Amino acid sequence: VNQFSQPVRQIANLANTIQVTIASCERVFEILDEEEMEDIESGLEPQLQSVHKISFDHVQFGYEDTPDAELLMTDFNLTVEEGEMIAVVGPTGAGKSTLINLLERFYDVKGGSIRYEGVDVRDIDRHELRSRFSMVLQDTWLFNGTIWDNISYGSHDQSNLNEADILAASKAAHVDDFVRRLPDGYNTILNEEGTNISQGQRQLITIARAFLADPDILILDEATSSVDTRTEILIQKAMANLLQNRTSFVVAHRLSTIRDADKIIVMNHGDVIETGNHDALMDQDGFYAELYNSQFQTPEEQLKAV
Ligand code: ADP
């Protein structure tokens, strides 16, 4: 009996885990359904031609719902013009991801407002709003399917996709080059973890996906993982193409991206503590300058500065 008890317990545990996972997935769908229902009931129409211009006016926000809970954002202000690239920097826990969550209205503000083209985000159909965003995140999400399907996933209008568009996106993201060298080309099946291609190539595929979706607003969470130099250069070129003339928020780790940003917002404890472009912030010689000097210099530069 003893011989079996261990594996049996393991299976029981596994079954438990699966159930918990299923339950939490159901919960996510429930939440989405509730949100969609709310939008339908309140009669919200997709009413925006585009969502480029964004403003945060005196936004207050905290995750906890109790009345006396401490706020994370106490007075967050930001104006973004069409086509601007906003780099968001700050230590862990500063509120960078929270800002992105609020942009897509995964949470509602506790005070103040977020407006797109002057319209309060609470008056915009959530589905419509979210369809204007594309995300290129550190955890590249690929599914078990062909490279072709992975690129076309997520575009608003699947029925309208044509081969030429998919190929164009793939070329712009420097995916085409390596795919053509694979024996099965675009029909190569990716396993769920995408371990049959390199980390860098996975990132390029998600960039191609974003090109194809052609969003109004792009959210980038720059990868910190190291890839080989050649792929790194391709990723940077592909990103630069993707960012061109597009409103974007980049949770930035790379110096090159931050220097090119129209606005850098430096966050700490939920609020913006400094804002400006790289040169202006270096002149201010405040938090950003300190962060830059400690974090973004190469070890050689740091040695020279001593
Ligand atoms: P960053 O992205 O800059 O690391 P976050 O926006 O993730 O910062 O977090 C800001 C603060 O909010 C942290 O104190 C974090 O613990 C808290 N926080 C983040 N997400 C949640 C959540 N879903 N529920 C409760 N607190 C959260």
Short mmCIF file of C-alpha atoms in Angstrom, two decimals, residues 16-304:
data_model
loop_
_atom_site.label_atom_id
_atom_site.label_comp_id
_atom_site.label_asym_id
_atom_site.label_seq_id
_atom_site.Cartn_x
_atom_site.Cartn_y
_atom_site.Cartn_z
CA ASN A 16 -6.64 19.59 -7.03
CA THR A 17 -4.37 22.02 -8.83
CA ILE A 18 -6.20 21.48 -12.08
CA GLN A 19 -9.51 22.15 -10.40
CA VAL A 20 -8.21 25.34 -8.84
CA THR A 21 -6.88 26.43 -12.20
CA ILE A 22 -10.18 25.72 -13.91
CA ALA A 23 -12.05 27.56 -11.18
CA SER A 24 -9.86 30.63 -11.53
CA CYS A 25 -10.23 30.60 -15.33
CA GLU A 26 -13.98 30.48 -14.90
CA ARG A 27 -13.73 33.42 -12.55
CA VAL A 28 -11.84 35.43 -15.18
CA PHE A 29 -14.55 34.68 -17.72
CA GLU A 30 -17.21 35.61 -15.20
CA ILE A 31 -15.53 38.96 -14.62
CA LEU A 32 -15.26 39.62 -18.33
CA ASP A 33 -18.89 38.67 -18.80
CA GLU A 34 -19.99 40.97 -16.01
CA GLU A 35 -18.03 43.81 -17.57
CA GLU A 36 -19.46 43.17 -21.01
CA MET A 37 -22.95 42.90 -19.56
CA GLU A 38 -22.50 46.22 -17.80
CA ASP A 39 -21.41 47.88 -21.04
CA ILE A 40 -24.32 46.39 -22.93
CA GLU A 41 -26.83 47.36 -20.24
CA SER A 42 -25.57 50.91 -20.04
CA GLY A 43 -25.95 51.14 -23.81
CA LEU A 44 -22.37 52.17 -24.49
CA GLU A 45 -21.66 52.47 -28.15
CA PRO A 46 -18.28 52.23 -29.76
CA GLN A 47 -18.02 55.94 -30.24
CA LEU A 48 -14.43 56.69 -31.03
CA GLN A 49 -12.84 56.89 -34.42
CA SER A 50 -9.46 56.60 -32.79
CA VAL A 51 -7.89 56.73 -29.37
CA HIS A 52 -4.64 58.62 -29.63
CA LYS A 53 -4.84 61.54 -27.27
CA ILE A 54 -4.90 60.52 -23.64
CA SER A 55 -5.16 62.46 -20.44
CA PHE A 56 -4.94 61.49 -16.79
CA ASP A 57 -6.38 64.26 -14.65
CA HIS A 58 -5.79 64.12 -10.92
CA VAL A 59 -6.17 60.35 -10.93
CA GLN A 60 -6.43 58.59 -7.60
CA PHE A 61 -6.22 54.86 -7.43
CA GLY A 62 -5.68 52.00 -4.99
CA TYR A 63 -6.32 48.27 -5.33
CA GLU A 64 -8.13 47.90 -2.03
CA ASP A 65 -11.79 48.76 -1.90
CA THR A 66 -12.18 49.63 1.77
CA PRO A 67 -12.94 53.33 2.34
CA ASP A 68 -9.90 53.98 4.52
CA ALA A 69 -7.46 52.00 2.35
CA GLU A 70 -4.30 53.82 1.41
CA LEU A 71 -4.14 55.05 -2.18
CA LEU A 72 -1.35 54.01 -4.50
CA MET A 73 -1.84 56.94 -6.88
CA THR A 74 -2.76 60.10 -5.04
CA ASP A 75 -2.61 62.66 -7.85
CA PHE A 76 -1.48 61.27 -11.17
CA ASN A 77 -1.41 63.66 -14.12
CA LEU A 78 -0.27 62.97 -17.66
CA THR A 79 -1.09 64.19 -21.15
CA VAL A 80 -0.15 62.15 -24.18
CA GLU A 81 -0.36 63.50 -27.71
CA GLU A 82 -0.92 61.39 -30.79
CA GLY A 83 2.22 59.53 -31.86
CA GLU A 84 4.17 60.22 -28.70
CA MET A 85 6.37 57.61 -27.17
CA ILE A 86 6.16 57.57 -23.40
CA ALA A 87 8.85 55.73 -21.48
CA VAL A 88 7.82 54.69 -17.99
CA VAL A 89 10.64 54.12 -15.53
CA GLY A 90 10.83 53.60 -11.80
CA PRO A 91 11.75 50.98 -9.24
CA THR A 92 9.80 47.74 -8.75
CA GLY A 93 6.45 48.45 -7.16
CA ALA A 94 6.41 52.06 -8.41
CA GLY A 95 3.13 51.51 -10.26
CA LYS A 96 4.25 51.02 -13.87
CA SER A 97 2.01 47.99 -14.45
CA THR A 98 -0.82 49.68 -12.59
CA LEU A 99 -0.66 52.56 -15.07
CA ILE A 100 -1.02 50.09 -17.94
CA ASN A 101 -3.94 48.35 -16.16
CA LEU A 102 -5.73 51.67 -15.82
CA LEU A 103 -5.12 52.59 -19.46
CA GLU A 104 -7.04 49.53 -20.59
CA ARG A 105 -9.57 49.97 -17.83
CA PHE A 106 -8.95 46.73 -16.01
CA TYR A 107 -9.67 48.85 -12.93
CA ASP A 108 -11.60 52.05 -12.38
CA VAL A 109 -10.09 55.17 -10.88
CA LYS A 110 -11.09 56.19 -7.35
CA GLY A 111 -10.89 59.88 -8.16
CA GLY A 112 -10.15 62.12 -11.13
CA SER A 113 -10.50 60.81 -14.68
CA ILE A 114 -8.81 59.16 -17.61
CA ARG A 115 -9.91 60.49 -20.99
CA TYR A 116 -9.37 59.42 -24.57
CA GLU A 117 -9.90 62.22 -27.08
CA GLY A 118 -11.70 63.99 -24.25
CA VAL A 119 -14.13 61.12 -23.58
CA ASP A 120 -14.11 59.57 -20.12
CA VAL A 121 -12.88 55.98 -20.28
CA ARG A 122 -15.95 54.91 -18.28
CA ASP A 123 -18.12 56.02 -21.22
CA ILE A 124 -16.27 53.92 -23.76
CA ASP A 125 -17.20 50.36 -24.59
CA ARG A 126 -14.49 48.21 -23.00
CA HIS A 127 -14.25 45.75 -25.84
CA GLU A 128 -13.92 48.57 -28.31
CA LEU A 129 -11.27 50.29 -26.19
CA ARG A 130 -9.18 47.17 -25.72
CA SER A 131 -9.29 46.37 -29.41
CA ARG A 132 -7.27 49.56 -29.98
CA PHE A 133 -4.34 48.29 -27.93
CA SER A 134 -1.58 45.84 -28.72
CA MET A 135 0.87 44.59 -26.19
CA VAL A 136 4.36 43.28 -26.72
CA LEU A 137 5.27 41.88 -23.35
CA GLN A 138 8.30 40.32 -21.77
CA ASP A 139 6.51 37.01 -21.41
CA THR A 140 5.90 36.43 -25.05
CA TRP A 141 2.74 34.44 -25.38
CA LEU A 142 2.68 31.92 -28.18
CA PHE A 143 0.34 29.01 -28.57
CA ASN A 144 0.62 25.54 -29.92
CA GLY A 145 0.06 26.16 -33.61
CA THR A 146 1.86 27.27 -36.74
CA ILE A 147 3.98 30.41 -36.91
CA TRP A 148 1.48 31.75 -39.44
CA ASP A 149 -1.44 31.33 -37.00
CA ASN A 150 0.59 32.77 -34.16
CA ILE A 151 1.21 35.95 -36.15
CA SER A 152 -2.40 36.37 -37.21
CA TYR A 153 -3.77 35.73 -33.72
CA GLY A 154 -5.40 38.70 -32.10
CA SER A 155 -6.10 40.93 -35.08
CA HIS A 156 -9.50 42.53 -34.72
CA ASP A 157 -10.91 41.32 -37.92
CA GLN A 158 -9.78 37.78 -38.59
CA SER A 159 -12.04 37.43 -41.61
CA ASN A 160 -10.42 40.38 -43.32
CA LEU A 161 -6.86 39.18 -42.99
CA ASN A 162 -5.15 38.51 -46.21
CA GLU A 163 -1.92 36.75 -46.95
CA ALA A 164 -0.19 39.89 -48.15
CA ASP A 165 -0.84 41.69 -44.85
CA ILE A 166 0.49 38.81 -42.81
CA LEU A 167 3.62 38.61 -44.95
CA ALA A 168 4.14 42.37 -44.74
CA ALA A 169 3.89 42.26 -40.93
CA SER A 170 6.26 39.34 -40.83
CA LYS A 171 8.81 41.19 -42.99
CA ALA A 172 8.54 44.41 -40.99
CA ALA A 173 9.24 42.44 -37.82
CA HIS A 174 12.21 40.56 -39.34
CA VAL A 175 10.39 37.27 -38.87
CA ASP A 176 10.35 36.39 -42.54
CA ASP A 177 14.16 36.04 -42.67
CA PHE A 178 14.41 33.23 -40.15
CA VAL A 179 11.11 31.55 -41.01
CA ARG A 180 12.23 30.98 -44.57
CA ARG A 181 15.22 29.05 -43.29
CA LEU A 182 13.03 26.63 -41.31
CA PRO A 183 12.25 23.40 -43.17
CA ASP A 184 8.49 23.90 -42.73
CA GLY A 185 8.57 27.68 -43.06
CA TYR A 186 5.41 29.39 -41.79
CA ASN A 187 3.85 25.98 -41.21
CA THR A 188 6.37 25.20 -38.47
CA ILE A 189 4.38 24.18 -35.42
CA LEU A 190 5.42 25.98 -32.26
CA ASN A 191 5.04 24.12 -29.05
CA GLU A 192 3.32 26.02 -26.28
CA GLU A 193 6.51 27.19 -24.65
CA GLY A 194 7.93 28.02 -28.06
CA THR A 195 11.07 26.14 -27.14
CA ASN A 196 11.66 25.01 -30.71
CA ILE A 197 12.69 28.53 -31.68
CA SER A 198 14.91 30.96 -29.81
CA GLN A 199 13.73 33.45 -27.20
CA GLY A 200 14.60 36.32 -29.54
CA GLN A 201 12.67 34.76 -32.41
CA ARG A 202 9.64 34.41 -30.14
CA GLN A 203 9.83 38.11 -29.43
CA LEU A 204 10.01 38.90 -33.14
CA ILE A 205 6.84 36.86 -33.70
CA THR A 206 4.96 38.89 -31.11
CA ILE A 207 6.21 42.07 -32.78
CA ALA A 208 4.86 40.78 -36.11
CA ARG A 209 1.55 40.10 -34.38
CA ALA A 210 1.42 43.71 -33.16
CA PHE A 211 2.24 45.03 -36.66
CA LEU A 212 -0.64 43.10 -38.09
CA ALA A 213 -3.07 44.30 -35.42
CA ASP A 214 -2.08 47.89 -36.28
CA PRO A 215 -3.20 49.31 -32.93
CA ASP A 216 -3.72 52.97 -32.00
CA ILE A 217 -1.79 52.43 -28.81
CA LEU A 218 1.08 50.12 -28.24
CA ILE A 219 2.22 48.83 -24.87
CA LEU A 220 5.73 47.48 -24.71
CA ASP A 221 7.30 45.79 -21.77
CA GLU A 222 10.87 45.57 -22.89
CA ALA A 223 12.57 42.26 -22.44
CA THR A 224 15.50 42.17 -20.12
CA SER A 225 16.47 38.64 -21.01
CA SER A 226 19.63 38.38 -23.00
CA VAL A 227 19.46 37.25 -26.58
CA ASP A 228 22.31 36.95 -29.05
CA THR A 229 23.60 40.22 -30.48
CA ARG A 230 22.33 39.64 -34.00
CA THR A 231 18.79 38.97 -32.80
CA GLU A 232 19.02 41.88 -30.39
CA ILE A 233 19.77 44.20 -33.31
CA LEU A 234 16.83 42.74 -35.27
CA ILE A 235 14.51 43.22 -32.28
CA GLN A 236 15.58 46.83 -31.91
CA LYS A 237 15.05 47.53 -35.61
CA ALA A 238 11.65 45.81 -35.58
CA MET A 239 10.61 47.76 -32.47
CA ALA A 240 11.72 51.04 -34.02
CA ASN A 241 9.57 50.27 -37.09
CA LEU A 242 6.62 49.35 -34.93
CA LEU A 243 6.88 52.46 -32.77
CA GLN A 244 7.02 54.86 -35.68
CA ASN A 245 4.11 57.33 -35.62
CA ARG A 246 2.28 55.32 -33.01
CA THR A 247 1.26 56.36 -29.52
CA SER A 248 3.16 54.08 -27.21
CA PHE A 249 3.95 53.32 -23.62
CA VAL A 250 7.19 51.54 -23.02
CA VAL A 251 8.08 50.11 -19.66
CA ALA A 252 11.67 50.74 -20.46
CA HIS A 253 14.80 48.94 -19.48
CA ARG A 254 16.97 49.83 -22.43
CA LEU A 255 18.87 53.05 -22.50
CA SER A 256 18.36 53.52 -26.24
CA THR A 257 14.57 53.43 -25.90
CA ILE A 258 14.55 55.86 -23.01
CA ARG A 259 16.76 58.37 -24.81
CA ASP A 260 14.45 58.33 -27.83
CA ALA A 261 11.26 58.78 -25.81
CA ASP A 262 9.27 62.01 -26.24
CA LYS A 263 8.44 61.93 -22.57
CA ILE A 264 9.92 59.94 -19.75
CA ILE A 265 7.73 59.58 -16.75
CA VAL A 266 9.51 58.63 -13.60
CA MET A 267 7.26 56.90 -11.10
CA ASN A 268 7.72 56.22 -7.43
CA HIS A 269 5.11 55.04 -4.93
CA GLY A 270 2.36 55.29 -7.55
CA ASP A 271 2.81 58.88 -8.63
CA VAL A 272 4.82 60.72 -11.26
CA ILE A 273 7.77 62.32 -9.56
CA GLU A 274 9.57 63.70 -12.61
CA THR A 275 8.73 64.10 -16.26
CA GLY A 276 10.58 65.36 -19.31
CA ASN A 277 12.86 64.03 -22.00
CA HIS A 278 16.23 62.53 -21.23
CA ASP A 279 18.25 65.74 -21.45
CA ALA A 280 15.80 67.74 -19.37
CA LEU A 281 15.73 65.09 -16.68
CA MET A 282 19.51 64.79 -16.59
CA ASP A 283 19.69 68.59 -16.17
CA GLN A 284 17.27 68.37 -13.24
CA ASP A 285 19.79 66.09 -11.58
CA GLY A 286 17.07 64.41 -9.50
CA PHE A 287 15.74 60.88 -9.16
CA TYR A 288 16.06 60.04 -12.87
CA ALA A 289 19.63 61.24 -13.07
CA GLU A 290 20.46 59.11 -10.07
CA LEU A 291 18.64 56.07 -11.50
CA TYR A 292 20.36 56.58 -14.82
CA ASN A 293 23.78 56.91 -13.30
CA SER A 294 23.41 53.84 -11.15
CA GLN A 295 21.36 51.56 -13.35
CA PHE A 296 21.90 52.37 -16.96
CA GLN A 297 25.62 52.86 -17.18
CA THR A 298 27.77 49.98 -18.28
CA PRO A 299 30.16 48.67 -15.62
CA GLU A 300 33.03 50.29 -17.57
CA GLU A 301 31.32 53.67 -17.51
CA GLN A 302 30.63 53.30 -13.81
CA LEU A 303 34.30 52.59 -13.18
CA LYS A 304 35.33 55.67 -15.15
#
